[in-house]
Each structure stands twice: as C-alpha cells, then as structure tokens.
mmCIF file with all atom_site columns, C-alpha atoms in Angstrom:
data_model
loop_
_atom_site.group_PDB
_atom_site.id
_atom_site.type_symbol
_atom_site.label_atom_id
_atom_site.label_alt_id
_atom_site.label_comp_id
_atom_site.label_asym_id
_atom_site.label_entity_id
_atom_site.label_seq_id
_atom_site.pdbx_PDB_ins_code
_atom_site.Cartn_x
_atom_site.Cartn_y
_atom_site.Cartn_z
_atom_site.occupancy
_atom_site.B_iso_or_equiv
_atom_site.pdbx_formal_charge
_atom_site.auth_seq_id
_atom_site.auth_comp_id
_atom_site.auth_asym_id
_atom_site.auth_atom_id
_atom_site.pdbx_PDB_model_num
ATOM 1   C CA . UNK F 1 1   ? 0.000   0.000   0.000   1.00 86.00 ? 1   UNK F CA 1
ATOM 2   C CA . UNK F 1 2   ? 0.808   3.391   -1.098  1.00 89.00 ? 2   UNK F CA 1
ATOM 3   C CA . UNK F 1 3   ? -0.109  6.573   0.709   1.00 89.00 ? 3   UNK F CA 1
ATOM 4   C CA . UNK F 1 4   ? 0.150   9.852   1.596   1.00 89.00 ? 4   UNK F CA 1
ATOM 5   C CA . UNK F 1 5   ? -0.807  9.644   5.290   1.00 90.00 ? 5   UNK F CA 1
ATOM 6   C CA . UNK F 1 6   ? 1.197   9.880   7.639   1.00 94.00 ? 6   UNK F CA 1
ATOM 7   C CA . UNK F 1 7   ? 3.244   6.175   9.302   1.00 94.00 ? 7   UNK F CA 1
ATOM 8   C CA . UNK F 1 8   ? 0.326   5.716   12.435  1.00 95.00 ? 8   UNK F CA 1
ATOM 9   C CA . UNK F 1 9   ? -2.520  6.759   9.849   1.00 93.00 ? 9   UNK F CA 1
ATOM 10  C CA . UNK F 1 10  ? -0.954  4.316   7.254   1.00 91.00 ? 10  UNK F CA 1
ATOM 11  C CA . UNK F 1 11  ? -0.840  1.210   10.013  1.00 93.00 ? 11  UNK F CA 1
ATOM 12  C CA . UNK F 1 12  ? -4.209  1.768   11.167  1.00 91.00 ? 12  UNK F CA 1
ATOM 13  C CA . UNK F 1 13  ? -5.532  1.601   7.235   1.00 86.00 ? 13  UNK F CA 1
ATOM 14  C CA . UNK F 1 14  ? -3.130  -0.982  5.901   1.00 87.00 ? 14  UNK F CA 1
ATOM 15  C CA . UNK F 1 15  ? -4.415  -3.484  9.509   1.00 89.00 ? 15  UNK F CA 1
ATOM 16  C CA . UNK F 1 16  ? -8.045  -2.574  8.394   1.00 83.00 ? 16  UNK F CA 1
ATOM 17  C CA . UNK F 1 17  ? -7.721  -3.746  4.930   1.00 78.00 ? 17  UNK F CA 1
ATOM 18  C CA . UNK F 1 18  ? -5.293  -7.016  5.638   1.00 81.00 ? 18  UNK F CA 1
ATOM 19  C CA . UNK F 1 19  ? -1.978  -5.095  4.076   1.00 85.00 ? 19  UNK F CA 1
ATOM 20  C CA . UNK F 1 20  ? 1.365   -6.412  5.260   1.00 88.00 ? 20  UNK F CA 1
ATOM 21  C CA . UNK F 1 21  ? 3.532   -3.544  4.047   1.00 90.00 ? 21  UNK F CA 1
ATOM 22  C CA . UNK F 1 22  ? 2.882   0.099   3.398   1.00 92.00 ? 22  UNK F CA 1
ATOM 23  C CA . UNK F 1 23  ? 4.905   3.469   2.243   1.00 92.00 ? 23  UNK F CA 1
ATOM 24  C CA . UNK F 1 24  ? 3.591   6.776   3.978   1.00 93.00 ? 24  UNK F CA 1
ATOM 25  C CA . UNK F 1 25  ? 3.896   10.370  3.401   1.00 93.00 ? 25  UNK F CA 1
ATOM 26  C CA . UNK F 1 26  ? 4.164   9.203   -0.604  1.00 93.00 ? 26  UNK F CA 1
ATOM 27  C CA . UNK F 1 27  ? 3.859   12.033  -2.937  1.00 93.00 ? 27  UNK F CA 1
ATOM 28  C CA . UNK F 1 28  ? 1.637   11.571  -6.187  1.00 92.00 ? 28  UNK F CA 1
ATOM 29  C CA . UNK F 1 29  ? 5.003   11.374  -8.339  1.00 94.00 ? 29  UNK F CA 1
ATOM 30  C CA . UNK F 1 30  ? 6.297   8.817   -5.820  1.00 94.00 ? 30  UNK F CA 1
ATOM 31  C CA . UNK F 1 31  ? 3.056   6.911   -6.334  1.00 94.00 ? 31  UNK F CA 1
ATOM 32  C CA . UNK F 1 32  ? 3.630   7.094   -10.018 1.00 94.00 ? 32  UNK F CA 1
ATOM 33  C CA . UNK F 1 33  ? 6.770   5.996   -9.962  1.00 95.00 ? 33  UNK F CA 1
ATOM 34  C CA . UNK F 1 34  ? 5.770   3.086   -7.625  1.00 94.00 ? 34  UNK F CA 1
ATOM 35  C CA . UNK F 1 35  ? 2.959   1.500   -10.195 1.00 95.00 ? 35  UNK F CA 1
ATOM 36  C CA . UNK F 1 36  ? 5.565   2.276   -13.190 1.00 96.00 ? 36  UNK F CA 1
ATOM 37  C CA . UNK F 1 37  ? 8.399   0.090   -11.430 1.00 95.00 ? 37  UNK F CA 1
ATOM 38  C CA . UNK F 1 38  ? 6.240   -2.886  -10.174 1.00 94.00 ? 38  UNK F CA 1
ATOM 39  C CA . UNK F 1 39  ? 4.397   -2.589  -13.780 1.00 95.00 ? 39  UNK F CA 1
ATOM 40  C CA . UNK F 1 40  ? 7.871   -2.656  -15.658 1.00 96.00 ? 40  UNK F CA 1
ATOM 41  C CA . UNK F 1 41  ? 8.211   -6.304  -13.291 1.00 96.00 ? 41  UNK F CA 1
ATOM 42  C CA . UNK F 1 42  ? 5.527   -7.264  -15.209 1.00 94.00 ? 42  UNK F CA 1
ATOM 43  C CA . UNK F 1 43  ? 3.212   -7.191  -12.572 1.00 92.00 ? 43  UNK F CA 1
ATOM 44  C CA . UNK F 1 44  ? -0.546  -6.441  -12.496 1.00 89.00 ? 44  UNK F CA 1
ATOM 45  C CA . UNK F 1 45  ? -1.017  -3.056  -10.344 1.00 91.00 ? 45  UNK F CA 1
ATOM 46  C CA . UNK F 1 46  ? -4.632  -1.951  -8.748  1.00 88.00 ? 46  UNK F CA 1
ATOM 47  C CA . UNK F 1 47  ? -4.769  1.569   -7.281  1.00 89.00 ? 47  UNK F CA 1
ATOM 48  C CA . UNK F 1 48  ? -7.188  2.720   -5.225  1.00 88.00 ? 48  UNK F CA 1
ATOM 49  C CA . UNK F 1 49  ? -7.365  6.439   -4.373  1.00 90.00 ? 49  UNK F CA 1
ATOM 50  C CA . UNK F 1 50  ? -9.600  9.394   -3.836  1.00 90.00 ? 50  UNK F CA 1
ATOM 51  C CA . UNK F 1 51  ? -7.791  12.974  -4.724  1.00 89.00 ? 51  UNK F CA 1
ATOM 52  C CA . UNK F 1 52  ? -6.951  14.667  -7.109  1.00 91.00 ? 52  UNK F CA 1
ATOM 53  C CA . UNK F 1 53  ? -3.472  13.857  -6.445  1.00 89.00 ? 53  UNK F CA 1
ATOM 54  C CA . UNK F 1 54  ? -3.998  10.085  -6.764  1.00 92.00 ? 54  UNK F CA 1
ATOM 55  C CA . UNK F 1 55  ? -5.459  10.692  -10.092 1.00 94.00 ? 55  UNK F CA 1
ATOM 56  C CA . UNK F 1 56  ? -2.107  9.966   -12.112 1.00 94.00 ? 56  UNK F CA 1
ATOM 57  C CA . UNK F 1 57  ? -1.617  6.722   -10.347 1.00 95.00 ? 57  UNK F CA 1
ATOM 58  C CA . UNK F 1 58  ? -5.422  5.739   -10.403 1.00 94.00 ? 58  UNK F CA 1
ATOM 59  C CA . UNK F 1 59  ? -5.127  6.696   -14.730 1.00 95.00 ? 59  UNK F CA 1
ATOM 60  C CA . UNK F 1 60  ? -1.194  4.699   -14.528 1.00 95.00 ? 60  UNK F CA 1
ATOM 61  C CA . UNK F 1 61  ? -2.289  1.527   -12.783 1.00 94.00 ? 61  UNK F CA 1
ATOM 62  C CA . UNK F 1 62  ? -4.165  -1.313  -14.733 1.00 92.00 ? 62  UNK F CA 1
ATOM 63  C CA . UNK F 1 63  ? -7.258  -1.514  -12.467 1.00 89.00 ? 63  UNK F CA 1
ATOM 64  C CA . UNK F 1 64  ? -7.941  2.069   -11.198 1.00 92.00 ? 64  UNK F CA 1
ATOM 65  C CA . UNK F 1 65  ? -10.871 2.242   -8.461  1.00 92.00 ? 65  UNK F CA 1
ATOM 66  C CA . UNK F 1 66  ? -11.830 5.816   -7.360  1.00 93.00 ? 66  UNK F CA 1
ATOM 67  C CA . UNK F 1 67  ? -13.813 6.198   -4.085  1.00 91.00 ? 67  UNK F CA 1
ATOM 68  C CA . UNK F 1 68  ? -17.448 7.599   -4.411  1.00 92.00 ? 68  UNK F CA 1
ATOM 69  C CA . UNK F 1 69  ? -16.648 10.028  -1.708  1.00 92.00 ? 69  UNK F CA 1
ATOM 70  C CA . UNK F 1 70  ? -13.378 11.140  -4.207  1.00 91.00 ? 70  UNK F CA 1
ATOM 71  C CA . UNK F 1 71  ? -13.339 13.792  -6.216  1.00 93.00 ? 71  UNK F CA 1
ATOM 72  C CA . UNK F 1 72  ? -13.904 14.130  -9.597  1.00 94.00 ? 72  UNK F CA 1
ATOM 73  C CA . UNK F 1 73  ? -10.755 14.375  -11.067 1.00 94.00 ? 73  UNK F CA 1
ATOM 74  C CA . UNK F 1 74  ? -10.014 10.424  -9.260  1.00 93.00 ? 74  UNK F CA 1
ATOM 75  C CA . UNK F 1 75  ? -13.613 9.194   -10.566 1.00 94.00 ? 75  UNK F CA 1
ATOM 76  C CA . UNK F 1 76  ? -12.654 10.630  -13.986 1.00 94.00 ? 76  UNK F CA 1
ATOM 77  C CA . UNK F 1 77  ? -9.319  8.954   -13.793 1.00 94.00 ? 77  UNK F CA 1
ATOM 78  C CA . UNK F 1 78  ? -9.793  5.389   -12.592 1.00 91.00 ? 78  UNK F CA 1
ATOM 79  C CA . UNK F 1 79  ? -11.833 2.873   -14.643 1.00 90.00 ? 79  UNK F CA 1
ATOM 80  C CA . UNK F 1 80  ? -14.316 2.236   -11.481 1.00 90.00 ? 80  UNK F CA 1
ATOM 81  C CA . UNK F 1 81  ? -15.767 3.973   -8.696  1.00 92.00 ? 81  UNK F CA 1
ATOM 82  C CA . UNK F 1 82  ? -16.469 2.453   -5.226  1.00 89.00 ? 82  UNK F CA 1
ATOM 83  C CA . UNK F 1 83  ? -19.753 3.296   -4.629  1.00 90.00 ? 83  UNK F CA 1
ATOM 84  C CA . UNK F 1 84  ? -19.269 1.921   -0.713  1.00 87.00 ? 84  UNK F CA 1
ATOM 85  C CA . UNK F 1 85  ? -15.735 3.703   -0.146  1.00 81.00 ? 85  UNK F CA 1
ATOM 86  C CA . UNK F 1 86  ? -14.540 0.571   1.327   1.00 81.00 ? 86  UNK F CA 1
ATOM 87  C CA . UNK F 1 87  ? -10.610 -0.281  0.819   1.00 73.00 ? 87  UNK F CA 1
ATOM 88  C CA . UNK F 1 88  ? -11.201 -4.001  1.181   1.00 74.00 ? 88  UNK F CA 1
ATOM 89  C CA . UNK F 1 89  ? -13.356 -3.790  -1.796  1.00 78.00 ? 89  UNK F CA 1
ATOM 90  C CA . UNK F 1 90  ? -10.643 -3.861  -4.174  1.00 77.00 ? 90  UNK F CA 1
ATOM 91  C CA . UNK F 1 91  ? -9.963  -7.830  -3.214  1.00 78.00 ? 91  UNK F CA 1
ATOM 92  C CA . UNK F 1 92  ? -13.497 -8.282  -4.153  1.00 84.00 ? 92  UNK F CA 1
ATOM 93  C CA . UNK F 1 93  ? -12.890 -6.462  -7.242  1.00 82.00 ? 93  UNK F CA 1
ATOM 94  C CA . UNK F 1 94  ? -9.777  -8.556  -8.266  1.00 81.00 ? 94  UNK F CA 1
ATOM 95  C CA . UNK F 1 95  ? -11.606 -12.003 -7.461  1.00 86.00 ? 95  UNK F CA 1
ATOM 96  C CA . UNK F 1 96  ? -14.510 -11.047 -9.688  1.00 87.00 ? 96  UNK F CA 1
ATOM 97  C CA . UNK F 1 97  ? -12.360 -10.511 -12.123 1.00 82.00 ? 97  UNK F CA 1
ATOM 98  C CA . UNK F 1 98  ? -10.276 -13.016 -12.117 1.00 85.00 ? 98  UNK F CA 1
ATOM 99  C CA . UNK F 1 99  ? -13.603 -15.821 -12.316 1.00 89.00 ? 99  UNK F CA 1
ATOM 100 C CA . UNK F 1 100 ? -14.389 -13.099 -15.362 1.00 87.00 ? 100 UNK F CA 1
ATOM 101 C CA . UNK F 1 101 ? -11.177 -14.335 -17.312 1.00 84.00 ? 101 UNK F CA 1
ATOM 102 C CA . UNK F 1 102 ? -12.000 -17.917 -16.300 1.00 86.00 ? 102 UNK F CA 1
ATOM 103 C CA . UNK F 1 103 ? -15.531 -17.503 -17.400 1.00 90.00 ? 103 UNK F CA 1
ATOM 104 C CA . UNK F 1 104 ? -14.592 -15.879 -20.765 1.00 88.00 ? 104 UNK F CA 1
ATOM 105 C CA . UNK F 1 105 ? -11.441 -18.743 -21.387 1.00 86.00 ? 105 UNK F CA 1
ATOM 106 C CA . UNK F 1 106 ? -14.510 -21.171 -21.139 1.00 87.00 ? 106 UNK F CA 1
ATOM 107 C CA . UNK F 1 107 ? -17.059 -19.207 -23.529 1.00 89.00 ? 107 UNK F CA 1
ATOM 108 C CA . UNK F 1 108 ? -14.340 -19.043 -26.249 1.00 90.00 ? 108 UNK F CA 1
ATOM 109 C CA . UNK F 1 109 ? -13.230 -22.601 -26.324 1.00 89.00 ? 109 UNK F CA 1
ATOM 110 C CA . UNK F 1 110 ? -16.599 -23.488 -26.763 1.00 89.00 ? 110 UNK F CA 1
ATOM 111 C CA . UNK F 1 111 ? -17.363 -21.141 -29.593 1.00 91.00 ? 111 UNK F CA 1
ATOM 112 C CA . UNK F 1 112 ? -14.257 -22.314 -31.174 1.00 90.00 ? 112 UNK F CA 1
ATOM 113 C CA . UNK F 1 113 ? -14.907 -25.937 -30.996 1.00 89.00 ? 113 UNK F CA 1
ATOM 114 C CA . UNK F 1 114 ? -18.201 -24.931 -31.677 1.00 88.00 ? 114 UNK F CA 1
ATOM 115 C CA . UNK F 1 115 ? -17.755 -23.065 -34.784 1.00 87.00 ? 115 UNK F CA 1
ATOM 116 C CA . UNK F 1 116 ? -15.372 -26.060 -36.249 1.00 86.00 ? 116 UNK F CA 1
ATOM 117 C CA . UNK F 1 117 ? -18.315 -28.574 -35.447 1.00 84.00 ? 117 UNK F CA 1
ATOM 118 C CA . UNK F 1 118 ? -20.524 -26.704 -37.847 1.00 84.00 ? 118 UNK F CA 1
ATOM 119 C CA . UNK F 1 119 ? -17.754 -25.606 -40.513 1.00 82.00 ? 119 UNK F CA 1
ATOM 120 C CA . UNK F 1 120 ? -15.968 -28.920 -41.148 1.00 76.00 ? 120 UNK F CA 1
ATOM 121 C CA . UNK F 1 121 ? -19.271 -30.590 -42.530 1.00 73.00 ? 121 UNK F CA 1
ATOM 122 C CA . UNK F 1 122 ? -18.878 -28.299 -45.196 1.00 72.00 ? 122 UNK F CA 1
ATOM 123 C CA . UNK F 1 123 ? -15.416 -30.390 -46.303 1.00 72.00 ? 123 UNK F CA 1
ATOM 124 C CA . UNK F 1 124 ? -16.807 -33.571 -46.955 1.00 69.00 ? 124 UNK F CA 1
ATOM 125 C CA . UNK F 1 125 ? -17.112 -34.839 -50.200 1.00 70.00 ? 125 UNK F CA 1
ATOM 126 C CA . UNK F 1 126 ? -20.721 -34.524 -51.093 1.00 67.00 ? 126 UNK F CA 1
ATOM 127 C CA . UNK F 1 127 ? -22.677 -38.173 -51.012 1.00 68.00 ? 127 UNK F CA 1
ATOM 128 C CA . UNK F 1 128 ? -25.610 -36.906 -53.411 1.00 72.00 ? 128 UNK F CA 1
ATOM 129 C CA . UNK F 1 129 ? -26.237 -39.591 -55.974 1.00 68.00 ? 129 UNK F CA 1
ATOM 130 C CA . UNK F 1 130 ? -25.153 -36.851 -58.935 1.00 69.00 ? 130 UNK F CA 1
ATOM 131 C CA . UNK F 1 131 ? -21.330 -37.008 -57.493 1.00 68.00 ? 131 UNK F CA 1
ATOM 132 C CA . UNK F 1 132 ? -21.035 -40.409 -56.390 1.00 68.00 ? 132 UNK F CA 1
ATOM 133 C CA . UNK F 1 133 ? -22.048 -40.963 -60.667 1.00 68.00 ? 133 UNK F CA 1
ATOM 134 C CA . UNK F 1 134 ? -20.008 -38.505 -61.830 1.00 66.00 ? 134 UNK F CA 1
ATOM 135 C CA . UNK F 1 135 ? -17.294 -39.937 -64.605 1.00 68.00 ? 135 UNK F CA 1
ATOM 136 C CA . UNK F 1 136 ? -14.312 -39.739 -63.261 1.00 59.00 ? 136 UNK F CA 1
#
C-alpha cells in the first residue's frame, strides 16, 4: 500500500484492509513511480485512491478504483468507482475478475470448438447420388 498519510494513519488503514507492508507520506510522483516500477516487473497493479493527487496513479495503474466520496478528477481517472468507499473492496474487485477471465477462457473454447463442429461438414465430399455418378 501506497499513501500519503502519515506512518500511524498508514498502520491503522493498511491493519483494516489485511496489508502487510505500506509506504507513507508518498507524494503523487512517488506513487507514479511506484505503479511504473512494479508494472515494468511485469506485474498487475490496482490503485485505489480518492484525490486529485492520486489521479495519475489511479489513470497509470491497470485496475484504477476511485472512491465515491473522491473527487472528480479520481472518478474521472480510474476505470471504477467504489460506490461503498470501502478499501477491502478492491480484493473483491480482483476475485470477480479473475472468475471473469475464467468464465470468458470457457465461452471461447466453446465457440471455437463450436464453430469447427458446424464448418468442417462443409469439407466432406458430397454423397448426393449426382457425385457419387459422376465420370471420373
């Protein structure tokens, strides 16, 4: 967790919401920087803020949640808004999402298999009584 409260404020919000390690007193450039370097890892980041000065990071990270109570610079920036304002909602968010991709890895090898099930019919010779007494 990334923030801009101060270290007790931090501890008490990073306990709440089941975070083992935190950065206070982060500016919005050192927030920035933060997503960029665990994104250049290759690594998935999800921001959740509710300034204006989270709105870089919330528009940087790949799932950007803005709090309802936020302004409207964060709404604006992130791709969802937290219509509870509850931190913890974000693991909710990423285990939704993650039976989405599961869901949708299902739908399309089923269209696949079933779109070859009614193209390769179309392939085999013909069994019409015109063909099978054609001259050869």
């Amino acid at each position: 967790m990334v923030t801009g409260d101060n270290p007790l404020t931090a501890a008490a919000i990073a306990k709440e919401a089941g975070v083992d390690d935190f950065i206070a007193e982060a500016r919005p450039e050192d927030k920035l920087d933060y997503i960029r370097k665990e994104q250049r890892q290759g690594r998935l980041v999800a921001m959740m803020g509710d300034g204006t000065n989270d709105a870089p990071a919330l528009a940087q990270a790949d799932i950007g949640v803005a709090m309802h109570s936020g302004t409207q610079a964060a709404k604006e920036a992130g791709n969802m808004v937290d219509l509870d304002n509850d931190p913890t909602k974000l693991i909710e968010i990423i285990e939704i999402g993650k039976q989405l991709l599961m869901t949708r890895g299902a739908l399309t090898t089923f269209s696949i298999a079933n779109d070859m099930a009614n193209i390769l019919p179309l392939f085999q010779p013909c069994s019409c009584w015109r063909c099978r007494n054609w001259p050869d």
